[in-house]
PDB file of C-alpha atoms in Angstrom:
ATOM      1  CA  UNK Y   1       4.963 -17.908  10.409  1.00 52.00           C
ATOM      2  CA  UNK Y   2       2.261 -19.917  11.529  1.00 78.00           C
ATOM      3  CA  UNK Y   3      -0.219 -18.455  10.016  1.00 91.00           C
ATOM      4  CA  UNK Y   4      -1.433 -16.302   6.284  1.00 95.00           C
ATOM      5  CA  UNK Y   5       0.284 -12.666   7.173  1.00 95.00           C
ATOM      6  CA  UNK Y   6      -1.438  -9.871   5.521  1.00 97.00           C
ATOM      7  CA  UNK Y   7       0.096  -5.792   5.838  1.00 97.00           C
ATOM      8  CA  UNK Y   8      -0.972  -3.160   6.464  1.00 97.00           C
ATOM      9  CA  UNK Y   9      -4.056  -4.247   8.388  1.00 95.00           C
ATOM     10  CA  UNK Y  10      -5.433  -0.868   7.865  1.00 96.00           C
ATOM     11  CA  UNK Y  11      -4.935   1.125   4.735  1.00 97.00           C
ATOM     12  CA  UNK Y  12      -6.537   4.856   4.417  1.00 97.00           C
ATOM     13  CA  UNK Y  13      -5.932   6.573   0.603  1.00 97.00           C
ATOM     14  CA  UNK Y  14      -6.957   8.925  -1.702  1.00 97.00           C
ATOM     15  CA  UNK Y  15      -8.804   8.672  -5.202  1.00 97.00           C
ATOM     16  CA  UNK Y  16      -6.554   7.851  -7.843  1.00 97.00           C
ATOM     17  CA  UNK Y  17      -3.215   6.961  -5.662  1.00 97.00           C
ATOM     18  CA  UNK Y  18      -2.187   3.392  -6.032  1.00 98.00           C
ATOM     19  CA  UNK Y  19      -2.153   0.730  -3.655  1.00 98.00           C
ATOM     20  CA  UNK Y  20       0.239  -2.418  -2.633  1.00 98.00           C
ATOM     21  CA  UNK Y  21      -1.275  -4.892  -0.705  1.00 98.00           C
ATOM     22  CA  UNK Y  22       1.466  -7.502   0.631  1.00 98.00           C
ATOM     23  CA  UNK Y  23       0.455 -11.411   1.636  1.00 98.00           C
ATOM     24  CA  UNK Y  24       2.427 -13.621   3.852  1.00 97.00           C
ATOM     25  CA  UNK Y  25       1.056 -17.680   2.989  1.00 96.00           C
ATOM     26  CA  UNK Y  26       1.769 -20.102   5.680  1.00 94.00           C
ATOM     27  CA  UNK Y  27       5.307 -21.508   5.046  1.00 92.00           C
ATOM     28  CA  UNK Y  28       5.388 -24.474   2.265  1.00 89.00           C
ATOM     29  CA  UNK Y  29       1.853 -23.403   1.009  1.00 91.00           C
ATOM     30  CA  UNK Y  30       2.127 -23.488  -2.792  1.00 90.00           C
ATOM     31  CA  UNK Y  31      -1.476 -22.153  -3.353  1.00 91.00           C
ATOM     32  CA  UNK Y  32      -2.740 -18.421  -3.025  1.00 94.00           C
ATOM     33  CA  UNK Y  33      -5.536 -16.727  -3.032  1.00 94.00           C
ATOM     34  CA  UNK Y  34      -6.779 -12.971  -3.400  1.00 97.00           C
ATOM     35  CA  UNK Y  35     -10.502 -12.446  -2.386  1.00 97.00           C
ATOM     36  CA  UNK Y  36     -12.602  -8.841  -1.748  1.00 97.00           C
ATOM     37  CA  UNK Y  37     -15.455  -8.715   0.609  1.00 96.00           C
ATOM     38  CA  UNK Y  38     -17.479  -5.615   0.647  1.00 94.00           C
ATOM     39  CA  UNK Y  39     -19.673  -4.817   3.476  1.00 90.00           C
ATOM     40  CA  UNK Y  40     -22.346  -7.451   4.189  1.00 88.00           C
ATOM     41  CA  UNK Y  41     -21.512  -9.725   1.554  1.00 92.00           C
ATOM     42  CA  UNK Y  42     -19.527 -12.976   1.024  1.00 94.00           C
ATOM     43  CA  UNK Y  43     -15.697 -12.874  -0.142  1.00 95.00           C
ATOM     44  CA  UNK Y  44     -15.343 -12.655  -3.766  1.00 95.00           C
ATOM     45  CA  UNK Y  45     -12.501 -14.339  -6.008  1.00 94.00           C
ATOM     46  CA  UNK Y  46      -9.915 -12.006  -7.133  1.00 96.00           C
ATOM     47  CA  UNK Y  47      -6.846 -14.125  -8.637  1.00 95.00           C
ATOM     48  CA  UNK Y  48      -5.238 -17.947  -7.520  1.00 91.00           C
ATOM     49  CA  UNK Y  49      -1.593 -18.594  -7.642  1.00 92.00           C
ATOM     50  CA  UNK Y  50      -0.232 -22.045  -7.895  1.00 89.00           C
ATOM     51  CA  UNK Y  51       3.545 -21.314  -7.406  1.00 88.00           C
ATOM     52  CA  UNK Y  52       4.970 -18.028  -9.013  1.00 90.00           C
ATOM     53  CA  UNK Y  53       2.391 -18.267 -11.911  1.00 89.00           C
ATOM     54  CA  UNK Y  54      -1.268 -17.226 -12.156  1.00 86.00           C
ATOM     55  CA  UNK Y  55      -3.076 -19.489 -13.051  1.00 83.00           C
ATOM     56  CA  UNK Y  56      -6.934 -17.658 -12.806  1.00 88.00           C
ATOM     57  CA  UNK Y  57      -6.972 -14.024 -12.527  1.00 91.00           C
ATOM     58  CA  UNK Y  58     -10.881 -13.958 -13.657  1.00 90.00           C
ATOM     59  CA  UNK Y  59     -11.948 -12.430 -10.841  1.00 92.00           C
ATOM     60  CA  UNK Y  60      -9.835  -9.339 -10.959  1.00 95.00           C
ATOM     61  CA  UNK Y  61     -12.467  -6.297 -11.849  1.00 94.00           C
ATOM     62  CA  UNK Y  62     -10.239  -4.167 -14.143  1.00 94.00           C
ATOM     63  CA  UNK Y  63      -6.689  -3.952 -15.401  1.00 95.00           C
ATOM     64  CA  UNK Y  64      -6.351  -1.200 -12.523  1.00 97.00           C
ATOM     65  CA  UNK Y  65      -6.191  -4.469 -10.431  1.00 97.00           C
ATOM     66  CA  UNK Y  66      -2.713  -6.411 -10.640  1.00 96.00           C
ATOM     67  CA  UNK Y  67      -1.351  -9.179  -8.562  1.00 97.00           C
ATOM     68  CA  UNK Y  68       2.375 -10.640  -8.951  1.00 96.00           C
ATOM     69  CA  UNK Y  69       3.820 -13.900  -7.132  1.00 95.00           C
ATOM     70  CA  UNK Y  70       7.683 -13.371  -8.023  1.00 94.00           C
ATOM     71  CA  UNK Y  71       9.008 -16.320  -6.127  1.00 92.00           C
ATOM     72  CA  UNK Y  72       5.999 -18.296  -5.028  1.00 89.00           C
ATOM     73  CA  UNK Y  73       5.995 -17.181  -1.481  1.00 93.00           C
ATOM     74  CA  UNK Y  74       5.330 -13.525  -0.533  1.00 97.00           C
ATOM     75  CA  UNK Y  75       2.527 -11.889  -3.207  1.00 97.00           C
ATOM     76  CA  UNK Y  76       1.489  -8.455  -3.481  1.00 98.00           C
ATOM     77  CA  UNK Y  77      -2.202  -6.923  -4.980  1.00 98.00           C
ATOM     78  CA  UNK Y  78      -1.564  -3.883  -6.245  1.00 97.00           C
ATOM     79  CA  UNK Y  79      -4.215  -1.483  -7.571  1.00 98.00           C
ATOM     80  CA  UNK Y  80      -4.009   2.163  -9.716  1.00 97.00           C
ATOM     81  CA  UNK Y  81      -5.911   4.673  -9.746  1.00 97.00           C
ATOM     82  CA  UNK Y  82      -8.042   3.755  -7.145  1.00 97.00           C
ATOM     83  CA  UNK Y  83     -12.127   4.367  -6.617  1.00 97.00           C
ATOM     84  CA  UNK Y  84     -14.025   4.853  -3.645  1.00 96.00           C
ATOM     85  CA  UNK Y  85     -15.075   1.489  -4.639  1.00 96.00           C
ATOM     86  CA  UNK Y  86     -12.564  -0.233  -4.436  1.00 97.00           C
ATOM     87  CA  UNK Y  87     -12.891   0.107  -0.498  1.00 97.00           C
ATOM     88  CA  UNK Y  88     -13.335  -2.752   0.961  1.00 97.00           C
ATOM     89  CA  UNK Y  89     -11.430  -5.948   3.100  1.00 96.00           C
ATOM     90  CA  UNK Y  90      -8.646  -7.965   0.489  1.00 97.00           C
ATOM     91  CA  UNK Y  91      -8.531 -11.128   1.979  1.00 97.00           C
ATOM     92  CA  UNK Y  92      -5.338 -13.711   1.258  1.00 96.00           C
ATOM     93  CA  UNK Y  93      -5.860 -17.063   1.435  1.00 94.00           C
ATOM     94  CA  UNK Y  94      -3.284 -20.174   0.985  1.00 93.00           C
ATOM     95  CA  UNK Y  95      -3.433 -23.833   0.714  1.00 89.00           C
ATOM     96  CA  UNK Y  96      -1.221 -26.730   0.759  1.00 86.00           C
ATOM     97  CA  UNK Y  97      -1.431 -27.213  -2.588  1.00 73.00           C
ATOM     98  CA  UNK Y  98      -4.166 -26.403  -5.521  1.00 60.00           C
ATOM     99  CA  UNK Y  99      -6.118 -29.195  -6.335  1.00 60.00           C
ATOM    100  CA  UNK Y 100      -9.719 -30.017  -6.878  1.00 57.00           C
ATOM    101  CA  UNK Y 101     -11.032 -28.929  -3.997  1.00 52.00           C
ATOM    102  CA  UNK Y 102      -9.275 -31.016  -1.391  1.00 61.00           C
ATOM    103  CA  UNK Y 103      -6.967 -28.652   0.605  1.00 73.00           C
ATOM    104  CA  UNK Y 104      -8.776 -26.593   3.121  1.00 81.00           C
ATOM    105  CA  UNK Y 105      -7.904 -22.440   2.560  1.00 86.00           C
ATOM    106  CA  UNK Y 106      -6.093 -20.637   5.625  1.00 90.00           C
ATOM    107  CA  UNK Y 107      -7.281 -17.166   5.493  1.00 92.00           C
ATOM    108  CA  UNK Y 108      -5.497 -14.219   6.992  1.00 94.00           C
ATOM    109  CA  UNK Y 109      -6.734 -11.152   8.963  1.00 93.00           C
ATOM    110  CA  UNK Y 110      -7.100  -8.597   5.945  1.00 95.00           C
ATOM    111  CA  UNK Y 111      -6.432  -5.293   4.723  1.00 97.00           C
ATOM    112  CA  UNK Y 112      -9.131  -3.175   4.854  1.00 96.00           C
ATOM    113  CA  UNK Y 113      -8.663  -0.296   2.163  1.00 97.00           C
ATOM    114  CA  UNK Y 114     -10.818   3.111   2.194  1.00 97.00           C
ATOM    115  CA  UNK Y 115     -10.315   5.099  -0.526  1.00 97.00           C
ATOM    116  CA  UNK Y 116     -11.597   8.746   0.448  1.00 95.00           C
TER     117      UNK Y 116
ATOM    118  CA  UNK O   1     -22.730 -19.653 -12.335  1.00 86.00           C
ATOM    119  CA  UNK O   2     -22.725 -20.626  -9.136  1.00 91.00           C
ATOM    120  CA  UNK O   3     -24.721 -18.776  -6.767  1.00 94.00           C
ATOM    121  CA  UNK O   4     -24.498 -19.417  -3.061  1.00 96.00           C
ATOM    122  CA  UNK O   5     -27.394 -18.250  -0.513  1.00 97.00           C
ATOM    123  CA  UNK O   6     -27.814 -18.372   3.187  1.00 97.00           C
ATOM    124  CA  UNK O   7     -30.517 -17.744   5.643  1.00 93.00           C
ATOM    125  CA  UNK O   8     -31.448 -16.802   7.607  1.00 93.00           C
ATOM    126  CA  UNK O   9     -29.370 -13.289   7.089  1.00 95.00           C
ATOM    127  CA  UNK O  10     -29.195 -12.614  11.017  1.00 96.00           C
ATOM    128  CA  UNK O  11     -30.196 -14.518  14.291  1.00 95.00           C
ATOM    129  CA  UNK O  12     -30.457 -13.708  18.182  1.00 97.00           C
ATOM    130  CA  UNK O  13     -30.738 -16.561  20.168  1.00 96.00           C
ATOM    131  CA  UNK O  14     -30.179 -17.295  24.033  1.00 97.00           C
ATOM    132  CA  UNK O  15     -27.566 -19.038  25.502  1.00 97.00           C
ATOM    133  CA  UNK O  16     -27.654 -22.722  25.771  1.00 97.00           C
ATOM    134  CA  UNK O  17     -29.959 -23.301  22.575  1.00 96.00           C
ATOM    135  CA  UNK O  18     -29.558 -25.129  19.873  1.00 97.00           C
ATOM    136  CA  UNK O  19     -29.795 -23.575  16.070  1.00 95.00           C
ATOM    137  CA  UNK O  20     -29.693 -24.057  12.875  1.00 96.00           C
ATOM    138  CA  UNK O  21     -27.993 -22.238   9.921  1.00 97.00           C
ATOM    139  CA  UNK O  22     -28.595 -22.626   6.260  1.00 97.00           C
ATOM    140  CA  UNK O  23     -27.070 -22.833   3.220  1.00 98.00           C
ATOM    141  CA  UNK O  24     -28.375 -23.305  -0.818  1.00 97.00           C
ATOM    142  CA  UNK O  25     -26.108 -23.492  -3.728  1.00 96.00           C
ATOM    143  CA  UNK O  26     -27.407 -23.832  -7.176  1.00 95.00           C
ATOM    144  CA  UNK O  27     -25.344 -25.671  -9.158  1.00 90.00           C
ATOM    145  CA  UNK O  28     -25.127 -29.334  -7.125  1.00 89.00           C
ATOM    146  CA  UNK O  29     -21.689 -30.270  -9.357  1.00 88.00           C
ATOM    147  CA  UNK O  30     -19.537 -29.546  -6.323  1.00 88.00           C
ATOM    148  CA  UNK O  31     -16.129 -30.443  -4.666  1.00 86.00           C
ATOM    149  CA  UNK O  32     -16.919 -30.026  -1.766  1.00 89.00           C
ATOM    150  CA  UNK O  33     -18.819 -27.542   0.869  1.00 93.00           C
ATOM    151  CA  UNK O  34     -17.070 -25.244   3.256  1.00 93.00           C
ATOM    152  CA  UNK O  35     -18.365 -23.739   6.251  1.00 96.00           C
ATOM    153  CA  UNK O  36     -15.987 -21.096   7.929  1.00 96.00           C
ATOM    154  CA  UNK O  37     -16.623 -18.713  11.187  1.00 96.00           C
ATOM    155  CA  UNK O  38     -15.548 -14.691  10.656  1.00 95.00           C
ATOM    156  CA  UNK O  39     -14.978 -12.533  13.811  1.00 93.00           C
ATOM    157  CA  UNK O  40     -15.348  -8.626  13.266  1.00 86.00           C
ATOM    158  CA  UNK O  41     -11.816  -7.140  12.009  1.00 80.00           C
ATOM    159  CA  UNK O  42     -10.695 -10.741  11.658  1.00 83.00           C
ATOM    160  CA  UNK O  43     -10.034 -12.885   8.999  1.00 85.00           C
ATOM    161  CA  UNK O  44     -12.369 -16.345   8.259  1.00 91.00           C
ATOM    162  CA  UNK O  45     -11.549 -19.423  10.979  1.00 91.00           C
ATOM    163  CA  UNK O  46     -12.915 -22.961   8.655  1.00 90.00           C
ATOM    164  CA  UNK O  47     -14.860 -24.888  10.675  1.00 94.00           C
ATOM    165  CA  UNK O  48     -16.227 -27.971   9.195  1.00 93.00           C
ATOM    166  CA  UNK O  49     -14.936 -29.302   5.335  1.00 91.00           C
ATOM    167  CA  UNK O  50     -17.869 -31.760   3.284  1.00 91.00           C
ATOM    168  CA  UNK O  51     -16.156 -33.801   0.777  1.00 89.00           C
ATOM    169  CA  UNK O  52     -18.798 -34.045  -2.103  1.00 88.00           C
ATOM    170  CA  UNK O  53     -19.230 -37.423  -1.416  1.00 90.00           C
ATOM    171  CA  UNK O  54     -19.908 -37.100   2.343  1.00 92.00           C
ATOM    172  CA  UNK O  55     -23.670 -36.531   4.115  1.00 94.00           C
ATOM    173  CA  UNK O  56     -21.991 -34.691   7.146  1.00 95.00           C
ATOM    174  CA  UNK O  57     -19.390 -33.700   9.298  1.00 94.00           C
ATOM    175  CA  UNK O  58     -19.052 -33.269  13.401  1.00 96.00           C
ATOM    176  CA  UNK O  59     -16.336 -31.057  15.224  1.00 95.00           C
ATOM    177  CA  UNK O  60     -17.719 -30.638  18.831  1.00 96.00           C
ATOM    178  CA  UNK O  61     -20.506 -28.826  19.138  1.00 97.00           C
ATOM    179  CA  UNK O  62     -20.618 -28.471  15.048  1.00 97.00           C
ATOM    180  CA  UNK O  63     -22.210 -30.762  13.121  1.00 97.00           C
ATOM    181  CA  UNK O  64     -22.909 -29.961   8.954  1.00 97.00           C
ATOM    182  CA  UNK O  65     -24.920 -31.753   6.813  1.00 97.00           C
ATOM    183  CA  UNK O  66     -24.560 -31.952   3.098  1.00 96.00           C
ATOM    184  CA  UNK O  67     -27.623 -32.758   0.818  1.00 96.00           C
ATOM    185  CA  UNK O  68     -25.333 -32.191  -2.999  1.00 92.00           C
ATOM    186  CA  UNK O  69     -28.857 -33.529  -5.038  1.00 92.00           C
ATOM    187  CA  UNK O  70     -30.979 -30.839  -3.161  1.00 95.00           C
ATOM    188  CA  UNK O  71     -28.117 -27.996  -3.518  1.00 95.00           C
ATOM    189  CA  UNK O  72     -28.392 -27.529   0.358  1.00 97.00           C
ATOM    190  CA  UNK O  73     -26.571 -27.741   3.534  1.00 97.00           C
ATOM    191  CA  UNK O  74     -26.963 -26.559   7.159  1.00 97.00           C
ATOM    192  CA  UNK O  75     -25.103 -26.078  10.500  1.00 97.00           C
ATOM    193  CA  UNK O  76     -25.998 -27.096  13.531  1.00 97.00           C
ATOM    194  CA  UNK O  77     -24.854 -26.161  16.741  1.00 97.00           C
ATOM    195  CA  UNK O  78     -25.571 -27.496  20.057  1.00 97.00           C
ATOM    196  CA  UNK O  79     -25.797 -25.683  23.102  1.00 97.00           C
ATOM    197  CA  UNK O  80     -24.961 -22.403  21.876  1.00 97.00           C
ATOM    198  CA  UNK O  81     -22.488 -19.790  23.822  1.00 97.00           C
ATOM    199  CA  UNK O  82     -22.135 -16.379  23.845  1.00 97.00           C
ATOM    200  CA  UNK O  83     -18.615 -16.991  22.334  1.00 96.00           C
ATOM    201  CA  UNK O  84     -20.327 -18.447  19.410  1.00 97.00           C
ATOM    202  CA  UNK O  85     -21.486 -14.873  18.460  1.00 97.00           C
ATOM    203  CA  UNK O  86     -19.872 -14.324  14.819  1.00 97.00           C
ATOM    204  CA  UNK O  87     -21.029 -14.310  11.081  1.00 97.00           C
ATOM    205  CA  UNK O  88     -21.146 -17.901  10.146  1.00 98.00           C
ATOM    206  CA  UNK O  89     -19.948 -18.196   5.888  1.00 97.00           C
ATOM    207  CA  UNK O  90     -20.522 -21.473   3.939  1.00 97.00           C
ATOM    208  CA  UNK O  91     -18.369 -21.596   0.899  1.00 95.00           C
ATOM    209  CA  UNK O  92     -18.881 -24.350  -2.220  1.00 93.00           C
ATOM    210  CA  UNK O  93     -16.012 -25.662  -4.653  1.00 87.00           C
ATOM    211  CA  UNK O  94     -17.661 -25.843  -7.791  1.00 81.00           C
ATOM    212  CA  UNK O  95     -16.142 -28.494 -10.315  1.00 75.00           C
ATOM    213  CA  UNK O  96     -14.744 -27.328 -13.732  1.00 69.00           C
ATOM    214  CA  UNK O  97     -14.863 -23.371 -11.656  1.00 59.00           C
ATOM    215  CA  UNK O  98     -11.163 -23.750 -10.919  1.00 67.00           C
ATOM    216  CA  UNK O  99     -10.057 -23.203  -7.485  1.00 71.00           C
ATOM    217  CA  UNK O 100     -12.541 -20.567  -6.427  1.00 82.00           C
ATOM    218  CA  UNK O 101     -14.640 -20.455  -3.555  1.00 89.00           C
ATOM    219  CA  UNK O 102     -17.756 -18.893  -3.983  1.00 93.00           C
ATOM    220  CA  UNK O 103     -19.137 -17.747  -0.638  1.00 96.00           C
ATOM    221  CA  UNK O 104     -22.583 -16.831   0.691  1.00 97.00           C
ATOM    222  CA  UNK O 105     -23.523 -13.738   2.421  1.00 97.00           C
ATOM    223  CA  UNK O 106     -23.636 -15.126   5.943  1.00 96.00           C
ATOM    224  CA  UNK O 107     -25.571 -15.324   8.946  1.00 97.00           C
ATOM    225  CA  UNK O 108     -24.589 -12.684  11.724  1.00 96.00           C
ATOM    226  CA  UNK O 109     -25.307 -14.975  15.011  1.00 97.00           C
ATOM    227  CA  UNK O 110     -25.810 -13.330  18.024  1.00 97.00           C
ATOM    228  CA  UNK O 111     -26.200 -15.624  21.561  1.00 97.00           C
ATOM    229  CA  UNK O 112     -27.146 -13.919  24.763  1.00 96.00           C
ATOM    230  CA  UNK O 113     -26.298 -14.767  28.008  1.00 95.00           C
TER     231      UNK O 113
END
């Protein structure tokens, strides 16, 4: 596509269900990105993919937070048990390549999750 | 850690004046310096990119400025529109931080016509 494809756009659940959040990268991007933004505040780091592997996941909160790259294209966050807050936007981001800072991030839409 | 802080926090200007948007990072040992434009319920549109070694970048009516000693950058833009109503984010690359970007709160622009 020609952009970073992120579904649902809108994602409503209950405490304690769990989550999958599903990111399209632009096609031939080999570097993606998870970020959270909460309301009025910046986009934090979640996890970075270069290919199928990651390689940091140091911004992931908990091990309720999980994020898998299977065959480098199409990655999904996926979260258990989830809190009222972990509500917030979950931002996907991809890039050309990884690589000290030269490739600019393409950012999709979103999801924004409310947990009730 | 890298901490990344802009101000001011929100702005209401008129149309057809000029502004200017800032941006402190404390830890100068950047890649480079990001600023990006976020519309509500959409994702983050990058604007302007400042390779570490660069003073400043133009795109239009953008122009950034980089100042990596002072841990500082700003955003200019000329002859603001009301279409230019949005949060404005700056972003940093810090080196030996991997390929994080840590991002400042941003400034919620508002222009009136």
């Amino acid at each position: 596509g020609a952009g970073v494809s992120q579904t649902p756009s809108n994602k409503v659940t209950e405490k304690g269900k769990y989550v999958e959040l599903r990111c399209d990268p632009i096609s031939g991007h080999t570097a993606l990105y998870w970020y959270r933004q909460s309301l009025g505040q910046g986009p934090e780091f979640l996890i970075y993919f270069q290919g199928t592997g990651a390689a940091d996941d140091s911004g992931l909160p908990n091990d309720r937070f999980f994020a898998v790259r299977p065959e480098g294209s199409v990655s999904t966050l996926k979260i258990q048990r989830t809190e009222r807050g972990d509500s917030a936007v979950y931002l996907c981001a991809s890039s050309l390549m990884g690589g000290i800072g030269k490739n600019i991030q393409y950012f999709g839409a979103g999801t924004r999750l409310s947990v009730l | 850690k890298q901490e990344v802080t802009q101000i001011p926090a929100a702005l209401s200007v008129p149309e057809g004046e000029n502004l200017v948007l800032n941006c402190s990072f404390t830890d100068s040992a950047i890649y480079n310096l990001q600023w990006f434009r976020q519309d509500p319920g959409k994702g983050l549109t990058s604007l302007l990119l400042i390779q570490s070694s660069q003073r400043e970048q133009t795109s239009g009516r953008l122009n950034a400025s980089l100042d990596k000693s002072s841990g500082r950058s700003t955003l200019y833009i000329a002859a603001s529109q009301p279409g230019d109503s949005a949060t404005y984010l700056c972003a940093v690359w810090t080196q030996g931080g991997s390929e994080k970007l840590v991002f400042g709160k941003g400034t919620k622009l508002t222009v009136n016509p």
